[in-house]
Short mmCIF file of C-alpha atoms in Angstrom, two decimals:
data_model
loop_
_atom_site.label_atom_id
_atom_site.label_comp_id
_atom_site.label_asym_id
_atom_site.label_seq_id
_atom_site.Cartn_x
_atom_site.Cartn_y
_atom_site.Cartn_z
CA UNK A 45 23.13 21.82 10.45
CA UNK A 46 25.77 24.59 9.67
CA UNK A 47 26.20 26.54 6.65
CA UNK A 48 29.44 24.54 5.81
CA UNK A 49 27.88 21.22 6.48
CA UNK A 50 24.82 22.29 3.89
CA UNK A 51 27.20 23.83 1.43
CA UNK A 52 29.14 20.39 1.46
CA UNK A 53 26.01 18.55 1.11
CA UNK A 54 24.66 20.80 -1.73
CA UNK A 55 28.05 20.35 -3.76
CA UNK A 56 27.70 16.40 -2.96
CA UNK A 57 23.85 16.53 -3.78
CA UNK A 58 23.04 19.19 -5.93
CA UNK A 59 18.99 18.33 -5.39
CA UNK A 60 19.72 20.09 -2.07
CA UNK A 61 20.81 23.54 -3.38
CA UNK A 62 17.14 24.96 -4.36
CA UNK A 63 16.07 24.01 -0.96
CA UNK A 64 19.12 25.65 1.01
CA UNK A 65 18.86 28.80 -1.52
CA UNK A 66 15.15 29.23 -0.46
CA UNK A 67 16.08 28.89 2.97
CA UNK A 68 18.84 31.50 3.08
CA UNK A 69 16.46 33.58 1.21
CA UNK A 70 13.33 33.20 3.66
CA UNK A 71 15.49 33.74 6.73
CA UNK A 72 16.96 37.00 5.87
CA UNK A 73 13.57 38.55 4.85
CA UNK A 74 15.25 41.54 3.15
CA UNK A 75 16.52 42.78 6.50
CA UNK A 76 13.06 43.32 7.96
CA UNK A 77 12.15 46.12 5.55
CA UNK A 78 8.42 45.65 5.95
CA UNK A 79 8.59 45.81 9.72
CA UNK A 80 10.59 48.84 9.85
CA UNK A 81 9.07 50.79 6.98
CA UNK A 82 5.49 49.63 5.61
CA UNK A 83 3.49 50.86 8.60
CA UNK A 84 1.44 47.43 9.35
CA UNK A 85 1.55 46.27 6.03
CA UNK A 86 3.74 43.00 5.57
CA UNK A 87 5.26 41.02 2.76
CA UNK A 88 3.78 37.39 2.39
CA UNK A 89 4.41 35.24 5.53
CA UNK A 90 7.32 32.80 5.85
CA UNK A 91 5.21 30.16 7.63
CA UNK A 92 1.70 29.55 8.08
CA UNK A 93 0.44 26.82 10.84
CA UNK A 94 -2.32 24.94 10.02
CA UNK A 95 -3.95 23.75 13.55
CA UNK A 96 -6.23 20.95 12.11
CA UNK A 97 -7.65 19.77 15.18
CA UNK A 98 -8.67 20.68 18.72
CA UNK A 99 -7.63 16.98 19.83
CA UNK A 100 -4.49 15.48 21.66
CA UNK A 101 -4.30 12.00 22.92
CA UNK A 102 -1.74 12.76 25.61
CA UNK A 103 -1.62 14.78 28.81
CA UNK A 104 1.57 16.39 28.45
CA UNK A 105 2.73 17.94 31.92
CA UNK A 106 3.98 20.94 30.13
CA UNK A 107 0.96 21.91 27.88
CA UNK A 108 -2.20 23.33 28.88
CA UNK A 109 -3.93 21.28 26.18
CA UNK A 110 -2.48 17.98 27.81
CA UNK A 111 -3.51 19.34 31.58
CA UNK A 112 -7.00 20.22 30.26
CA UNK A 113 -7.39 16.31 29.11
CA UNK A 114 -5.52 15.24 32.31
CA UNK A 115 -8.13 17.14 34.59
CA UNK A 116 -10.94 16.67 32.35
CA UNK A 117 -11.59 20.36 32.34
CA UNK A 118 -12.98 22.76 29.95
CA UNK A 119 -10.93 24.81 27.78
CA UNK A 120 -12.00 28.13 29.57
CA UNK A 121 -9.80 27.29 32.35
CA UNK A 122 -6.94 26.62 30.00
CA UNK A 123 -6.33 29.74 27.59
CA UNK A 124 -3.90 27.83 25.08
CA UNK A 125 -6.68 25.06 24.78
CA UNK A 126 -9.58 27.86 24.49
CA UNK A 127 -7.55 29.88 21.61
CA UNK A 128 -7.93 26.60 19.40
CA UNK A 129 -11.85 26.37 20.27
CA UNK A 130 -12.37 29.77 19.27
CA UNK A 131 -14.81 30.61 16.19
CA UNK A 132 -17.58 28.66 14.62
CA UNK A 133 -18.02 25.59 13.05
CA UNK A 134 -14.85 23.61 12.26
CA UNK A 135 -12.81 23.93 9.02
CA UNK A 136 -13.81 20.97 6.22
CA UNK A 137 -11.04 19.41 4.08
CA UNK A 138 -12.18 21.61 1.39
CA UNK A 139 -11.70 24.54 3.44
CA UNK A 140 -8.24 23.81 4.27
CA UNK A 141 -7.52 22.94 0.79
CA UNK A 142 -9.16 26.56 -0.58
CA UNK A 143 -6.63 27.97 1.79
CA UNK A 144 -3.83 26.40 0.19
CA UNK A 145 -5.27 27.16 -3.28
CA UNK A 146 -5.84 31.00 -2.20
CA UNK A 147 -1.88 31.00 -1.35
CA UNK A 148 -0.79 29.48 -4.59
CA UNK A 149 -3.16 31.69 -6.71
CA UNK A 150 -1.00 34.69 -5.02
CA UNK A 151 2.26 33.12 -5.83
CA UNK A 152 3.17 33.05 -2.33
CA UNK A 153 5.04 30.17 -0.68
CA UNK A 154 5.15 29.84 2.91
CA UNK A 155 6.29 27.14 4.99
CA UNK A 156 3.16 25.23 5.97
CA UNK A 157 3.18 23.74 9.68
CA UNK A 158 1.25 20.92 10.91
CA UNK A 159 1.15 21.40 14.60
CA UNK A 160 -0.59 22.96 17.73
CA UNK A 161 -2.23 19.73 18.72
CA UNK A 162 -1.60 16.21 17.39
CA UNK A 163 -2.10 16.68 13.52
CA UNK A 164 -1.97 13.19 12.59
CA UNK A 165 -5.26 12.68 14.59
CA UNK A 166 -7.10 14.62 12.04
CA UNK A 167 -8.99 12.26 9.78
CA UNK A 168 -8.23 13.44 6.54
CA UNK A 169 -4.59 14.14 7.03
CA UNK A 170 -3.18 11.97 4.36
CA UNK A 171 -5.26 13.68 1.75
CA UNK A 172 -4.47 17.22 2.90
CA UNK A 173 -0.53 16.34 2.89
CA UNK A 174 -0.39 15.15 -0.25
CA UNK A 175 -2.76 18.06 -1.54
CA UNK A 176 -0.10 20.62 -0.05
CA UNK A 177 2.93 18.51 -1.24
CA UNK A 178 1.34 18.42 -4.83
CA UNK A 179 1.21 21.96 -4.80
CA UNK A 180 4.35 22.42 -4.41
CA UNK A 181 4.57 23.96 -0.96
CA UNK A 182 6.92 22.91 1.52
CA UNK A 183 5.44 21.20 4.66
CA UNK A 184 6.77 20.27 8.24
CA UNK A 185 4.65 18.29 10.36
CA UNK A 186 5.50 18.08 14.43
CA UNK A 187 3.86 14.97 15.91
CA UNK A 188 4.10 13.05 19.47
CA UNK A 189 4.80 9.99 17.16
CA UNK A 190 1.92 7.81 18.78
CA UNK A 191 0.41 6.87 15.56
CA UNK A 192 3.05 8.02 13.47
CA UNK A 193 3.75 4.24 12.39
CA UNK A 194 0.56 4.30 10.44
CA UNK A 195 1.75 7.07 8.42
CA UNK A 196 5.58 6.44 7.74
CA UNK A 197 5.51 4.77 4.26
CA UNK A 198 3.05 7.28 2.83
CA UNK A 199 5.03 10.52 4.13
CA UNK A 200 7.83 8.86 2.75
CA UNK A 201 6.38 8.31 -0.79
CA UNK A 202 5.15 11.81 -0.72
CA UNK A 203 8.46 13.46 -0.15
CA UNK A 204 9.86 14.00 -3.86
CA UNK A 205 12.75 16.41 -2.66
CA UNK A 206 14.76 17.94 0.19
CA UNK A 207 12.22 20.39 1.43
CA UNK A 208 8.96 18.83 0.41
CA UNK A 209 8.43 17.39 3.86
CA UNK A 210 10.28 17.61 7.10
CA UNK A 211 9.25 15.89 10.38
CA UNK A 212 9.71 16.65 14.25
CA UNK A 213 8.73 13.97 16.79
CA UNK A 214 8.55 15.29 20.06
CA UNK A 215 10.23 12.94 22.79
CA UNK A 216 11.14 14.22 26.64
CA UNK A 217 13.16 11.29 27.93
CA UNK A 218 13.46 7.52 27.24
CA UNK A 219 10.98 4.92 27.76
CA UNK A 220 8.93 5.28 31.51
CA UNK A 221 10.32 9.25 31.87
CA UNK A 222 8.82 9.83 28.51
CA UNK A 223 5.86 8.17 29.54
CA UNK A 224 5.47 9.93 32.95
CA UNK A 225 5.83 13.51 31.21
CA UNK A 226 3.33 12.50 28.41
CA UNK A 227 0.57 11.17 31.08
CA UNK A 228 0.11 7.86 28.92
CA UNK A 229 1.63 4.65 29.22
CA UNK A 230 3.46 3.07 25.88
CA UNK A 231 3.88 6.62 24.47
CA UNK A 232 7.63 6.23 23.91
CA UNK A 233 7.48 2.99 22.45
CA UNK A 234 4.60 3.78 20.06
CA UNK A 235 6.91 7.11 18.88
CA UNK A 236 9.78 5.04 18.64
CA UNK A 237 8.07 2.72 16.39
CA UNK A 238 7.10 5.52 14.20
CA UNK A 239 10.86 6.91 13.81
CA UNK A 240 11.89 3.14 13.01
CA UNK A 241 9.30 2.88 10.34
CA UNK A 242 10.12 6.26 8.74
CA UNK A 243 13.63 5.02 8.56
CA UNK A 244 12.96 1.71 7.17
CA UNK A 245 10.74 3.39 4.48
CA UNK A 246 13.30 5.99 3.66
CA UNK A 247 15.80 2.86 3.37
CA UNK A 248 13.57 1.11 1.33
CA UNK A 249 13.21 3.95 -1.07
CA UNK A 250 17.01 4.33 -0.65
CA UNK A 251 16.20 8.38 0.33
CA UNK A 252 17.59 10.44 2.79
CA UNK A 253 14.27 12.22 2.62
CA UNK A 254 12.20 13.26 4.33
CA UNK A 255 14.55 14.82 7.31
CA UNK A 256 13.55 13.81 10.69
CA UNK A 257 14.27 15.56 13.94
CA UNK A 258 13.56 15.35 17.75
CA UNK A 259 12.21 17.93 19.90
CA UNK A 260 13.15 17.62 23.73
CA UNK A 261 11.29 19.99 25.95
CA UNK A 262 13.26 20.75 29.05
CA UNK A 263 11.40 20.91 32.32
CA UNK A 264 11.88 19.65 35.99
CA UNK A 265 11.34 15.95 35.20
CA UNK A 266 13.95 15.80 32.82
CA UNK A 267 16.48 18.42 33.17
CA UNK A 268 19.05 16.10 34.63
CA UNK A 269 19.02 13.44 31.58
CA UNK A 270 19.58 15.19 28.36
CA UNK A 271 22.83 13.61 28.11
CA UNK A 272 21.61 10.29 28.70
CA UNK A 273 19.06 11.07 25.89
CA UNK A 274 21.36 12.07 23.30
CA UNK A 275 23.65 9.03 24.05
CA UNK A 276 20.92 6.62 23.81
CA UNK A 277 19.94 7.89 20.46
CA UNK A 278 23.67 7.93 19.40
CA UNK A 279 23.60 4.02 19.75
CA UNK A 280 20.13 3.52 18.01
CA UNK A 281 19.98 3.07 14.64
CA UNK A 282 17.29 5.52 13.57
CA UNK A 283 17.99 8.40 10.92
CA UNK A 284 18.00 11.82 12.78
CA UNK A 285 18.75 15.25 11.39
CA UNK A 286 18.80 16.89 14.78
CA UNK A 287 17.90 16.61 18.38
CA UNK A 288 16.62 20.53 19.79
CA UNK A 289 16.48 20.79 23.53
CA UNK A 290 13.64 23.41 23.89
CA UNK A 291 13.17 25.31 26.81
CA UNK A 292 9.50 25.97 28.08
CA UNK A 293 7.04 28.58 26.85
CA UNK A 294 4.94 29.85 29.40
CA UNK A 295 3.50 32.79 31.28
CA UNK A 296 3.41 32.74 35.08
CA UNK A 297 2.07 34.98 37.65
CA UNK A 298 4.76 37.47 37.51
CA UNK A 299 4.56 37.94 33.76
CA UNK A 300 0.67 38.41 33.78
CA UNK A 301 0.53 40.79 36.68
CA UNK A 302 3.02 42.78 34.60
CA UNK A 303 1.26 42.74 31.32
CA UNK A 304 -2.05 43.16 32.52
CA UNK A 305 -1.18 46.31 34.41
CA UNK A 306 0.13 48.00 31.50
CA UNK A 307 -2.04 46.07 28.54
CA UNK A 308 -4.97 44.35 30.16
CA UNK A 309 -7.46 46.31 28.79
CA UNK A 310 -6.82 45.71 25.29
CA UNK A 311 -4.73 42.58 25.17
CA UNK A 312 -5.46 40.69 28.81
CA UNK A 313 -3.51 37.52 29.32
CA UNK A 314 -3.73 34.46 31.77
CA UNK A 315 -1.05 31.88 33.42
CA UNK A 316 -0.39 29.38 30.58
CA UNK A 317 1.48 26.20 30.41
CA UNK A 318 2.27 25.66 33.99
CA UNK A 319 0.11 23.48 35.53
CA UNK A 320 2.00 20.19 35.97
CA UNK A 321 5.42 22.03 36.31
CA UNK A 322 8.07 23.37 39.07
CA UNK A 323 9.82 26.03 37.00
CA UNK A 324 12.05 26.83 40.14
CA UNK A 325 13.13 23.09 40.28
CA UNK A 326 14.86 23.27 36.69
CA UNK A 327 18.59 23.41 37.19
CA UNK A 328 19.67 25.75 34.21
CA UNK A 329 23.63 25.54 35.16
CA UNK A 330 23.45 21.98 34.73
CA UNK A 331 21.33 22.39 31.56
CA UNK A 332 23.63 24.79 29.91
CA UNK A 333 26.77 22.58 31.00
CA UNK A 334 25.06 19.76 29.34
CA UNK A 335 24.23 21.34 26.18
CA UNK A 336 27.59 22.87 26.03
CA UNK A 337 29.22 19.52 26.60
CA UNK A 338 27.49 17.75 23.75
CA UNK A 339 28.12 20.51 21.45
CA UNK A 340 31.73 20.24 22.16
CA UNK A 341 31.71 16.51 21.21
CA UNK A 342 29.23 16.96 18.67
CA UNK A 343 31.39 15.57 15.93
CA UNK A 344 30.91 12.46 17.68
CA UNK A 345 26.93 12.21 16.82
CA UNK A 346 25.27 11.59 13.83
CA UNK A 347 22.89 14.38 13.99
CA UNK A 348 23.41 18.02 15.16
CA UNK A 349 22.67 19.28 18.91
CA UNK A 350 20.52 22.44 18.99
CA UNK A 351 18.67 24.85 21.70
CA UNK A 352 15.74 26.60 21.20
CA UNK A 353 16.58 29.53 22.01
CA UNK A 354 20.15 29.17 22.39
CA UNK A 355 21.13 30.73 25.75
CA UNK A 356 24.22 32.05 27.19
CA UNK A 357 25.02 31.21 30.73
CA UNK A 358 23.59 34.32 31.99
CA UNK A 359 20.23 33.88 29.96
CA UNK A 360 20.13 30.69 31.13
CA UNK A 361 20.03 31.71 34.90
CA UNK A 362 17.57 34.56 34.01
CA UNK A 363 15.12 32.35 32.12
CA UNK A 364 13.16 30.63 34.97
CA UNK A 365 14.26 32.90 37.82
CA UNK A 366 13.51 36.50 36.01
CA UNK A 367 10.70 35.45 33.69
CA UNK A 368 9.67 39.09 32.79
CA UNK A 369 13.22 40.26 31.53
CA UNK A 370 13.70 39.59 27.90
CA UNK A 371 16.31 37.12 26.89
CA UNK A 372 17.89 35.91 23.50
CA UNK A 373 15.43 39.01 21.51
CA UNK A 374 13.42 41.75 22.57
CA UNK A 375 11.28 42.37 19.27
CA UNK A 376 8.38 40.37 18.15
CA UNK A 377 8.26 40.17 14.41
CA UNK A 378 5.46 36.86 14.29
CA UNK A 379 2.60 39.04 12.90
CA UNK A 380 5.15 40.07 9.82
CA UNK A 381 6.29 36.47 9.69
CA UNK A 382 4.49 33.50 10.97
CA UNK A 383 0.76 33.07 12.11
CA UNK A 384 -1.67 30.33 12.22
CA UNK A 385 -5.31 29.14 11.41
CA UNK A 386 -7.11 27.37 14.26
CA UNK A 387 -9.54 24.54 13.61
CA UNK A 388 -12.36 26.77 13.20
CA UNK A 389 -10.90 28.97 10.64
CA UNK A 390 -10.05 32.13 13.31
CA UNK A 391 -6.46 33.63 12.25
CA UNK A 392 -4.47 33.80 15.05
CA UNK A 393 -0.82 34.94 15.78
CA UNK A 394 -0.23 31.61 17.74
CA UNK A 395 -2.22 29.75 20.22
CA UNK A 396 0.26 31.36 22.91
CA UNK A 397 -0.74 34.87 21.87
CA UNK A 398 -3.63 37.29 22.77
CA UNK A 399 -7.33 36.67 21.97
CA UNK A 400 -7.36 39.62 19.34
CA UNK A 401 -9.73 39.13 16.33
CA UNK A 402 -8.03 39.01 13.00
CA UNK A 403 -10.35 37.32 10.78
CA UNK A 404 -11.40 33.99 9.58
CA UNK A 405 -10.58 32.07 6.62
CA UNK A 406 -14.29 31.03 6.15
CA UNK A 407 -15.12 34.65 5.76
CA UNK A 408 -12.61 35.94 3.64
CA UNK A 409 -9.57 34.33 1.90
CA UNK A 410 -6.16 34.26 3.94
CA UNK A 411 -4.41 36.54 1.89
CA UNK A 412 -6.87 39.13 2.19
CA UNK A 413 -6.89 38.85 5.98
CA UNK A 414 -2.96 39.09 5.84
CA UNK A 415 -3.02 42.80 5.12
CA UNK A 416 -6.46 43.92 6.39
CA UNK A 417 -7.01 46.92 8.95
CA UNK A 418 -7.10 44.45 11.88
CA UNK A 419 -3.69 42.56 11.04
CA UNK A 420 -1.97 46.19 10.20
CA UNK A 421 -3.33 47.71 13.51
CA UNK A 422 -1.98 44.96 15.41
CA UNK A 423 1.21 45.20 13.98
CA UNK A 424 1.49 48.77 14.27
CA UNK A 425 0.77 48.70 18.16
CA UNK A 426 3.13 45.98 18.26
CA UNK A 427 5.82 47.73 16.13
CA UNK A 428 5.59 50.73 18.59
CA UNK A 429 6.33 48.69 22.03
CA UNK A 430 8.60 46.29 20.52
CA UNK A 431 7.11 43.40 22.39
CA UNK A 432 4.47 42.80 25.32
CA UNK A 433 5.54 41.72 28.87
CA UNK A 434 3.30 38.52 27.55
CA UNK A 435 5.74 37.52 24.92
CA UNK A 436 9.06 37.32 27.25
CA UNK A 437 8.66 33.70 27.25
CA UNK A 438 7.17 32.81 23.79
CA UNK A 439 8.58 30.75 21.08
CA UNK A 440 7.34 33.51 18.42
CA UNK A 441 9.56 35.98 20.14
CA UNK A 442 12.64 33.63 20.18
CA UNK A 443 11.95 32.90 16.28
CA UNK A 444 11.76 36.76 15.73
CA UNK A 445 15.55 37.21 16.04
CA UNK A 446 17.00 37.86 12.67
CA UNK A 447 19.07 35.25 11.36
CA UNK A 448 22.10 37.48 10.23
CA UNK A 449 22.87 38.58 13.92
CA UNK A 450 23.77 34.74 14.28
CA UNK A 451 25.96 34.26 11.38
CA UNK A 452 28.88 33.43 13.57
CA UNK A 453 26.64 30.09 14.94
CA UNK A 454 26.02 29.14 11.11
CA UNK A 455 30.17 28.73 10.48
#
């Protein structure tokens, strides 16, 4: 949704104004003052990811966790999965609630993200969602949609204002194409049932909330079907805010070699998120052309068309052919803005980042960890280099680009 569209919506429905104002302030983040001048210290985080469980019920080709499931392998062979199993005993519901209390007690109001694996598989997810919303924290859930229909009514009922809750459903094609990518038959139909259940529950309450979006991960399996996907949903009676086409997040052999040559002693990395893919077969000229055409005709869609990251034609061609080269942005601000807590309480920058000890919320409250010595030291080292070679195709790097660089895209 562009700035003009958001302003128009807020004028028609003043309930939206506070949420849009908070989003504007959050995105500008005081022009990165803490990154530039505070020597490793940071303002409170913009977002915090709660990775509730190590488990996922799918076998996605573009995800190490899914490939671990598909090959019935140990997490040690898949760095992304290993990062989720790092630490001791898993957090209890009370541990998660205590972290919420710690945030609220410090007057912090980050966007809480339930993602990383499949959050709706967490046995007590309803209670945790209600607790987060009741504490007036904003919540975003990313789900594969396979069990969403069970929770649709409860999620709509708990959404009391525009930014109480937003939901993203991951879909990578229509019908059998999506099921093939996700490795489990019937996955698309169950996700569609979830979307339809959300739409029905919102209409039953005469509510526009929560906003629901789709994320389509581009790969060699579906890169020629993007326009067909959008057209299918244009004709479908499902209430959507946007469809985002997300480029792959990965570390290939060239990234790993360059990174470990310079930083392997302190921050070693391995290949990640490539087991079921052929990145050389992704036709980025076709991808770029499809997205540009959809943007040109976006007025005919009932939802926005987005790209993550938004690439120029030149950047599109370099994304997979020159994976060690920075595109879109070249400074990672994630440790100042967005971190995660894994199911065992370990604070990590993200599952895609380095296995570096930052702290555990079972031993120390998150607000203390946030500016404790390990986090400050990590920030100072990253500030010195700007980004590591392993950062080149990571979503945290793309999210680090300050929004004031992109004002022209909001108008």
